[in-house]
Amino acid sequence: VRAALTGADLPPVYVGSRMKDMPVLARERARFVGDPVAAVAAESLDIAEEALSLIDVEYEELPILSDPLEAMRPGAPLIHEDRSGYKNAPAVPPEIPNLQSVSVRKNGDLDEGFKRAARVFEHSFRTQLTHHGYLEPHACAVRINADGRVEIWAANKAPYNLRDQLAADLAIPKEKIRIHIMSVGGDFGGKASLIDVPICYFLAERSGRPVKLIFEYSEDLMAAAHRHPAVITLRTGVDSDGTLTAVEAKIVYSGGAYAAFKINPEVTVLGGRRLASYYRVPAIKAETCCVYTNQVPCTQSRTPGSPQVVFAMESQMDIIARELGLDPIAIRMKNLLHEGDPSPMGERWQHICVRATLKKALAASGWRKPKARKNSGRGVALYERGTPGGKASAAITVEADGKITLLTGVPDVGPGFYTVVQQIVSETLGVPLKKVRVRFEDTDSLPYDPGTGGSKSTNTSGHAAYQAARELRERLAVVAARALGCRPEQLRQVNGRFTAARAKGISFDEVARLAVKENGGPISHLTMYESKDEPPVTSFAAQVAEVEVEPETGRIHVKKITTAHDTGVVLNRLTFQGQVDGGVVNGMGFALMEENPVVDGRITTLSLGEFKLPCIKDIPRLATVVLESP
């Protein structure tokens, strides 16, 4: 054994992606079953496990708060007694205990909206605790060099953010931290926490040796980030023909024992922005809070906080339609946004295609066709989500033989980003795809990249790749123009050749050879990209599910799911379809089978055999239709 640590052996530091409320190892108090209390580094796994078995921990049991509504009641035990003292803790009402964050968003005259309503419907909905279900559990390695440089290999989706968080939390100069970018075996929002690297760092510091830490999957299910359970109460007013007059929501997310895993403690409560966001609602209010509970900490999972809200809203629309004797499609069509309408919260979007998207889904699914069997049914739901902007960097290099290398700071987490940027560079430079190689190195190689998350990689890092390729092309055009005896602005690029009027043209490879010769070596170009403003657009989706139900058992068989997406230009159909299919199956699992029950504070599903994810036999027929908008 080279090192053994408890919280008492460590400096009193608290870590977190944004809000710093989690100790590296629990100090005096464990706030959930799975809270790390001790760590050991040894020469072999067997020795480390034997050493762990010799550690004796004495616990005094404290009251368990598993329900977020109970945690908010006056007099509830405080899970964090000095929450306001944590760095980057957002302001919350002091009279409500155990709040991580709150958000109140409203627009219009709510009282007037309910006064106009012929009927007011109120329903509550709950969603469960679930894990992201990635195949690779958390893993990292840390080496502290003789000069004090800290080198880290981590399955983390945002290496530059990880570097900055560690520098801030552990008081290490940023320039002394080097994160080696790794391929990541799945993310879905769960691979940005500090559950593993700080522990590994302190073990490496104490032992004087490189240390590798790989979670067992049971540890990942017990202690790594999950999707927030939610309790959502909707109060919705409609007039006699089903037109919405007002919507009010009280949304309570169970945030778990720490807010540290979230990219921002307020990001989940912003899920309330998607409340009825594709409907015409003259008055709306979303009162949202995230609450500390004695369960595993939660984070974003395939959009932070939105699936829970959309599930509740779309479920209530079906209930209202049934109560009023209306068709579920008719009530939606009556209330959907038109081009030029503001969203319920007042946002202004261009190209509002939600009606066309729904119509495409209905047509492709055969919504009006007779049902195949007596106990079969069809359901519909809608969704809206924009793509965030941001900043990113890329470096591009051309060799004497015309081969191109693009350096990106985005880890490969599986959705096909590398293929897409390879295409972007290939098309921008007019060279065959096979001539372009995409690779990643470490946080020393580029100034900054936000990593993957929020479906923004193509929008930010893809733009950086395009900008780098375009600027390289401009540099090469100067060389080509000199060779052809013309001005760079007179050049065209056709079939991999630079051409000009009355000139034979010159191949890209020849231009690369000349440019590299002039330069005395390969030509490299670094670029920074930043989107200044969020684009005034969003995307819509509509899905139709066809299911059969066994009357005797209540068992549900999903037969077909049809998805319609209103998108920008699809750059790669294969990777796009992979993302759509993966999201559909993940959503089906969330609806029907995925759950991590908590009994007496303990998660009871500690293997992938118990935490049921959809397998190949569960997947129904999938159909996709796309509305591409430039």
XYZ file of C-alpha atoms in Angstrom, residues 68-547:
480
model
C -37.577 16.667 -2.392
C -40.960 17.949 -1.180
C -40.188 16.759 2.362
C -36.722 18.312 2.149
C -38.326 21.729 1.490
C -40.725 21.674 4.429
C -40.113 24.027 7.367
C -38.014 22.345 10.015
C -36.532 19.720 7.682
C -32.987 18.671 8.643
C -30.365 20.634 6.727
C -28.230 18.500 4.434
C -25.748 21.391 4.143
C -25.702 23.642 7.200
C -23.585 26.374 5.581
C -24.826 26.264 1.995
C -24.483 30.033 1.544
C -20.764 29.772 2.278
C -20.023 27.629 -0.767
C -18.277 29.322 -3.662
C -20.603 30.193 -6.579
C -23.724 29.274 -4.612
C -26.685 31.078 -6.208
C -29.018 33.109 -4.024
C -32.104 31.249 -2.777
C -34.989 32.171 -0.434
C -33.580 31.571 3.080
C -36.941 30.487 4.520
C -37.024 27.316 2.371
C -34.529 24.675 3.555
C -32.230 22.585 1.378
C -32.460 24.571 -1.852
C -29.705 24.201 -4.433
C -31.159 26.752 -6.847
C -34.412 28.397 -7.886
C -35.834 30.035 -10.983
C -39.091 31.885 -11.570
C -39.947 32.649 -15.192
C -43.217 34.233 -16.203
C -44.867 36.168 -18.973
C -48.338 37.648 -19.347
C -51.151 38.184 -16.841
C -51.649 34.822 -15.137
C -54.691 35.884 -13.099
C -56.426 37.185 -16.201
C -55.567 34.000 -18.102
C -57.193 31.771 -15.494
C -60.160 34.136 -15.211
C -60.787 33.688 -18.948
C -60.612 29.895 -18.726
C -63.781 27.828 -19.037
C -62.019 25.007 -17.197
C -58.842 24.718 -15.154
C -57.000 21.399 -14.962
C -54.465 20.555 -12.273
C -52.338 17.404 -12.278
C -49.079 16.238 -10.709
C -46.460 14.105 -12.418
C -43.357 12.359 -11.117
C -40.276 11.121 -12.917
C -37.743 8.694 -11.515
C -34.011 8.627 -10.777
C -32.032 7.202 -13.703
C -28.401 6.716 -14.674
C -26.985 7.787 -18.037
C -26.200 4.191 -18.972
C -22.896 4.827 -20.748
C -20.811 1.700 -21.330
C -17.530 2.966 -19.856
C -17.600 3.830 -16.144
C -15.587 6.743 -14.791
C -11.841 6.274 -15.162
C -8.751 8.444 -14.816
C -5.004 8.406 -14.180
C -2.816 11.081 -12.584
C 0.955 11.536 -12.654
C 2.777 14.339 -10.842
C 6.157 14.937 -12.466
C 9.336 15.940 -10.643
C 8.876 19.559 -11.746
C 5.381 19.627 -10.228
C 3.587 19.350 -13.567
C 0.333 17.403 -13.173
C -0.578 15.123 -16.070
C -4.083 13.688 -16.188
C -5.785 11.144 -18.415
C -9.540 11.189 -17.845
C -12.755 9.956 -19.439
C -14.123 13.489 -19.375
C -16.144 15.277 -22.046
C -14.717 18.756 -21.386
C -10.932 18.537 -20.767
C -10.287 22.291 -20.761
C -13.066 22.871 -18.252
C -11.668 20.024 -16.139
C -8.252 21.714 -16.156
C -9.739 25.048 -15.096
C -11.867 23.462 -12.351
C -8.905 21.590 -10.873
C -6.754 24.708 -10.971
C -9.399 26.669 -9.082
C -10.386 23.947 -6.606
C -6.969 22.488 -5.770
C -4.974 25.754 -5.990
C -2.718 24.490 -8.781
C -1.515 26.999 -11.409
C -3.416 26.272 -14.613
C -0.231 26.090 -16.666
C 0.958 23.228 -14.447
C -1.997 21.002 -15.423
C -2.000 19.020 -18.638
C -5.127 17.036 -19.502
C -4.576 14.319 -22.090
C -7.723 14.137 -24.218
C -9.152 10.630 -24.368
C -11.820 8.814 -26.320
C -14.794 8.495 -23.981
C -17.072 5.468 -23.875
C -20.333 7.390 -23.775
C -21.395 10.572 -22.025
C -25.016 11.800 -22.401
C -24.189 14.541 -19.883
C -22.615 12.365 -17.184
C -18.883 12.656 -17.870
C -18.098 16.136 -16.585
C -18.068 15.645 -12.816
C -15.175 15.682 -10.350
C -16.072 12.391 -8.674
C -12.772 10.732 -9.614
C -9.866 13.002 -10.630
C -9.383 14.910 -7.323
C -9.228 11.634 -5.367
C -6.698 10.288 -7.838
C -4.644 13.490 -7.615
C -4.326 13.380 -3.828
C -3.401 9.680 -3.923
C -0.690 10.437 -6.489
C 0.556 13.338 -4.373
C 0.694 11.240 -1.199
C 2.225 8.130 -2.809
C 4.667 9.889 -5.117
C 3.574 7.482 -7.829
C 1.255 7.629 -10.844
C -2.208 6.421 -9.823
C -4.994 4.980 -11.956
C -8.599 4.849 -10.756
C -11.326 2.896 -12.565
C -14.806 2.673 -11.112
C -16.630 -0.599 -10.894
C -19.975 -0.148 -12.613
C -21.680 -0.685 -9.262
C -19.723 2.320 -7.943
C -20.783 4.369 -10.951
C -24.436 3.485 -10.343
C -24.060 4.266 -6.652
C -21.992 7.462 -6.692
C -21.703 9.018 -10.164
C -24.108 11.562 -11.616
C -27.731 10.657 -12.423
C -30.722 12.369 -14.023
C -32.830 14.395 -11.587
C -36.100 12.889 -10.411
C -38.824 15.521 -10.570
C -42.223 16.363 -9.135
C -44.163 18.605 -11.515
C -47.543 20.135 -10.768
C -49.301 21.749 -13.727
C -52.293 24.047 -13.562
C -53.641 24.792 -17.031
C -56.577 26.904 -18.114
C -58.455 26.343 -21.387
C -61.541 27.846 -22.938
C -64.463 25.739 -24.137
C -62.841 24.768 -27.455
C -59.511 23.777 -25.896
C -57.562 26.992 -26.524
C -54.928 27.490 -23.826
C -55.412 30.609 -21.699
C -52.812 30.098 -18.949
C -50.243 27.578 -17.733
C -48.669 27.549 -14.284
C -46.062 25.008 -13.200
C -44.383 24.185 -9.927
C -41.358 22.059 -10.778
C -39.255 20.454 -8.058
C -36.101 18.533 -8.986
C -34.324 16.260 -6.533
C -30.720 17.378 -6.916
C -29.103 14.812 -4.661
C -26.492 15.443 -2.007
C -24.363 17.918 -3.983
C -24.762 20.468 -6.775
C -21.106 19.933 -7.725
C -21.760 17.690 -10.730
C -23.803 20.259 -12.644
C -22.066 22.579 -15.107
C -24.019 25.301 -13.320
C -26.261 24.867 -10.264
C -29.001 26.787 -12.074
C -28.866 24.849 -15.342
C -31.463 22.255 -14.355
C -34.043 24.750 -13.140
C -33.840 26.377 -16.570
C -35.657 23.277 -17.812
C -38.759 25.273 -16.942
C -38.091 27.401 -20.021
C -39.318 24.501 -22.121
C -42.705 24.539 -20.436
C -45.237 24.631 -23.307
C -42.556 26.396 -25.375
C -44.112 25.391 -28.716
C -47.679 26.413 -27.794
C -49.419 29.795 -27.934
C -49.958 30.590 -24.249
C -50.896 34.187 -23.384
C -49.947 33.834 -19.705
C -47.414 31.461 -18.200
C -45.365 30.953 -15.057
C -42.740 28.318 -14.253
C -41.616 28.242 -10.630
C -38.726 25.810 -10.492
C -36.370 24.679 -7.762
C -33.677 22.072 -7.292
C -33.436 20.596 -3.805
C -30.750 18.829 -1.794
C -31.718 15.253 -0.895
C -29.812 12.302 0.592
C -29.306 10.552 -2.712
C -26.657 10.352 -5.415
C -25.867 13.803 -6.896
C -27.584 14.596 -10.177
C -26.605 16.432 -13.324
C -27.715 17.111 -16.873
C -28.825 14.079 -18.872
C -29.780 14.555 -22.526
C -30.759 18.185 -21.856
C -30.891 19.431 -18.274
C -34.356 19.299 -16.805
C -36.276 19.367 -20.095
C -37.485 15.751 -20.589
C -39.215 15.825 -17.223
C -41.106 19.038 -18.064
C -42.046 17.966 -21.588
C -43.343 14.611 -20.304
C -45.640 16.402 -17.868
C -46.913 19.007 -20.346
C -47.589 16.578 -23.173
C -49.256 14.111 -20.794
C -51.565 16.820 -19.513
C -52.471 17.892 -23.056
C -53.721 14.348 -23.651
C -55.698 14.402 -20.395
C -57.293 17.745 -21.281
C -58.214 16.517 -24.761
C -59.838 13.407 -23.298
C -61.761 15.391 -20.662
C -63.048 17.853 -23.278
C -63.839 15.160 -25.829
C -61.309 16.587 -28.292
C -58.910 14.848 -30.643
C -55.335 14.972 -29.217
C -54.008 16.210 -32.563
C -56.728 18.835 -32.948
C -56.054 20.380 -29.536
C -52.359 20.578 -30.313
C -52.845 22.068 -33.775
C -55.213 24.660 -32.301
C -52.527 25.829 -29.870
C -49.234 25.475 -31.768
C -47.113 28.521 -32.568
C -47.388 30.209 -35.954
C -44.547 31.949 -37.768
C -44.079 35.328 -36.104
C -45.540 34.280 -32.751
C -43.400 34.821 -29.663
C -42.835 31.804 -27.460
C -44.811 31.742 -24.197
C -41.760 33.184 -22.415
C -41.396 35.940 -25.011
C -38.561 34.624 -27.197
C -38.652 35.546 -30.874
C -37.700 32.772 -33.298
C -37.436 32.589 -37.056
C -38.638 29.633 -39.139
C -41.206 28.202 -36.710
C -41.882 24.823 -38.303
C -43.606 23.003 -35.461
C -46.878 22.522 -37.369
C -45.152 21.123 -40.437
C -43.031 18.886 -38.206
C -46.096 17.427 -36.506
C -47.832 16.871 -39.851
C -44.764 15.011 -41.162
C -44.739 12.727 -38.123
C -48.456 11.988 -38.446
C -48.208 11.187 -42.153
C -45.165 8.941 -41.763
C -46.671 7.068 -38.806
C -50.034 6.343 -40.425
C -51.796 8.078 -37.547
C -55.239 7.904 -39.156
C -54.939 4.331 -40.355
C -56.992 1.656 -38.562
C -55.177 0.089 -35.634
C -53.741 -3.350 -36.193
C -55.114 -4.935 -33.020
C -57.788 -4.311 -30.432
C -55.369 -3.501 -27.623
C -53.088 -1.205 -29.613
C -52.868 2.558 -29.490
C -50.922 5.549 -30.747
C -49.588 8.513 -28.818
C -47.972 11.770 -29.855
C -45.645 14.288 -28.197
C -43.743 17.415 -29.211
C -40.449 19.016 -28.224
C -38.416 22.162 -28.816
C -34.730 22.817 -28.268
C -32.213 25.293 -29.604
C -28.486 24.762 -30.083
C -26.168 26.870 -27.925
C -23.223 28.807 -29.275
C -19.868 29.463 -27.652
C -16.207 29.572 -28.508
C -13.778 26.940 -29.740
C -10.375 26.605 -31.370
C -8.860 24.406 -34.057
C -5.454 23.995 -35.650
C -4.908 22.736 -39.179
C -1.689 21.535 -40.824
C -0.876 20.749 -44.443
C 2.067 18.514 -45.375
C 4.128 18.569 -48.577
C 2.123 15.629 -49.972
C -1.159 17.502 -49.521
C -2.312 15.569 -46.469
C -4.277 17.571 -43.919
C -4.390 17.174 -40.140
C -7.037 18.921 -38.059
C -6.369 19.214 -34.347
C -9.466 19.582 -32.174
C -10.031 19.841 -28.439
C -13.275 17.850 -28.528
C -13.039 14.326 -27.082
C -14.577 11.548 -29.126
C -17.623 10.505 -27.085
C -19.265 8.526 -29.873
C -21.773 10.614 -31.879
C -19.612 11.022 -34.992
C -18.250 14.549 -34.551
C -14.857 13.594 -35.987
C -16.470 12.318 -39.179
C -18.443 15.543 -39.544
C -15.440 17.866 -39.130
C -13.445 15.646 -41.486
C -16.174 16.295 -44.066
C -16.167 20.032 -43.339
C -12.420 20.315 -43.893
C -12.506 18.069 -46.963
C -15.238 20.103 -48.655
C -13.777 23.479 -47.676
C -10.343 22.653 -49.075
C -11.637 20.632 -52.019
C -9.607 17.531 -51.196
C -10.665 13.868 -50.884
C -11.939 12.794 -47.488
C -9.113 10.279 -47.106
C -6.563 13.098 -47.163
C -7.965 14.603 -43.949
C -7.078 13.230 -40.531
C -8.711 14.447 -37.320
C -6.921 13.977 -34.023
C -6.750 15.273 -30.469
C -3.803 15.646 -28.094
C -4.012 17.550 -24.818
C -4.870 20.902 -23.293
C -1.429 22.278 -24.205
C -2.087 21.874 -27.922
C -4.913 24.422 -28.359
C -5.898 27.594 -26.496
C -9.393 26.407 -25.542
C -12.297 24.212 -26.540
C -15.504 23.762 -24.549
C -15.685 20.045 -25.272
C -18.883 18.281 -26.121
C -22.265 18.926 -24.549
C -25.569 20.593 -25.323
C -25.445 19.280 -28.912
C -23.151 22.195 -29.710
C -19.980 20.521 -31.014
C -20.771 20.903 -34.712
C -22.041 24.435 -34.140
C -18.951 25.619 -32.236
C -15.991 23.324 -32.859
C -17.324 22.547 -36.346
C -17.326 26.264 -37.116
C -13.767 26.465 -35.774
C -12.739 23.651 -38.141
C -14.427 25.394 -41.082
C -12.786 28.702 -40.219
C -9.354 27.075 -39.915
C -9.756 25.312 -43.276
C -11.015 28.468 -44.989
C -8.123 30.561 -43.659
C -5.625 27.879 -44.724
C -7.194 27.860 -48.185
C -6.672 31.631 -48.385
C -2.984 31.194 -47.543
C -2.605 28.465 -50.150
C -4.438 30.588 -52.719
C -1.646 33.168 -52.519
C 0.875 30.466 -53.466
C -1.374 29.123 -56.232
C -1.932 32.610 -57.668
C 1.786 33.243 -57.771
C 2.315 29.971 -59.627
C -0.458 30.774 -62.135
C 0.452 34.429 -62.572
C -2.864 35.853 -61.358
C -4.391 37.448 -58.280
C -5.781 35.213 -55.480
C -9.293 36.629 -55.920
C -9.268 35.428 -59.553
C -8.901 31.808 -58.499
C -11.575 29.151 -58.366
C -11.264 25.715 -56.866
C -12.722 22.917 -58.982
C -12.220 19.173 -58.469
C -9.236 19.647 -56.211
C -7.488 22.166 -58.495
C -6.914 25.900 -58.277
C -7.892 27.389 -61.640
C -8.086 30.828 -63.232
C -9.270 32.139 -66.600
C -7.041 30.998 -69.494
C -4.868 29.069 -67.053
C -4.397 25.328 -66.968
C -4.707 25.235 -63.221
C -2.638 23.603 -60.514
C -3.506 20.716 -58.212
C -3.988 21.109 -54.493
C -1.109 18.699 -53.873
C 1.247 20.771 -56.029
C 0.235 23.959 -54.247
C 0.830 22.233 -50.907
C 4.291 21.119 -52.063
C 5.227 24.648 -53.145
C 3.834 26.224 -49.983
C 5.622 23.810 -47.657
C 8.869 24.333 -49.578
C 8.547 28.113 -49.249
C 7.706 27.788 -45.562
C 10.578 25.431 -44.827
C 8.224 22.850 -43.334
C 4.551 21.951 -42.896
C 2.181 24.895 -42.716
C 0.078 25.115 -39.571
C -2.718 27.528 -38.868
C -4.507 28.127 -35.573
C -7.913 29.777 -35.363
C -10.332 30.835 -32.646
C -14.063 30.885 -33.272
C -16.732 32.510 -31.147
C -20.420 32.914 -31.868
C -21.303 36.382 -30.671
C -25.016 35.862 -30.182
C -27.403 32.978 -29.849
C -29.119 32.521 -33.229
C -32.830 33.479 -33.187
C -33.826 29.978 -34.219
C -34.772 26.748 -32.532
C -35.604 23.220 -33.621
C -38.777 21.220 -33.192
C -39.461 17.508 -32.984
C -42.609 15.404 -33.048
C -42.889 11.712 -32.241
C -45.601 9.123 -32.629
C -45.432 5.872 -30.683
C -47.508 2.825 -31.550
C -47.896 0.334 -28.702
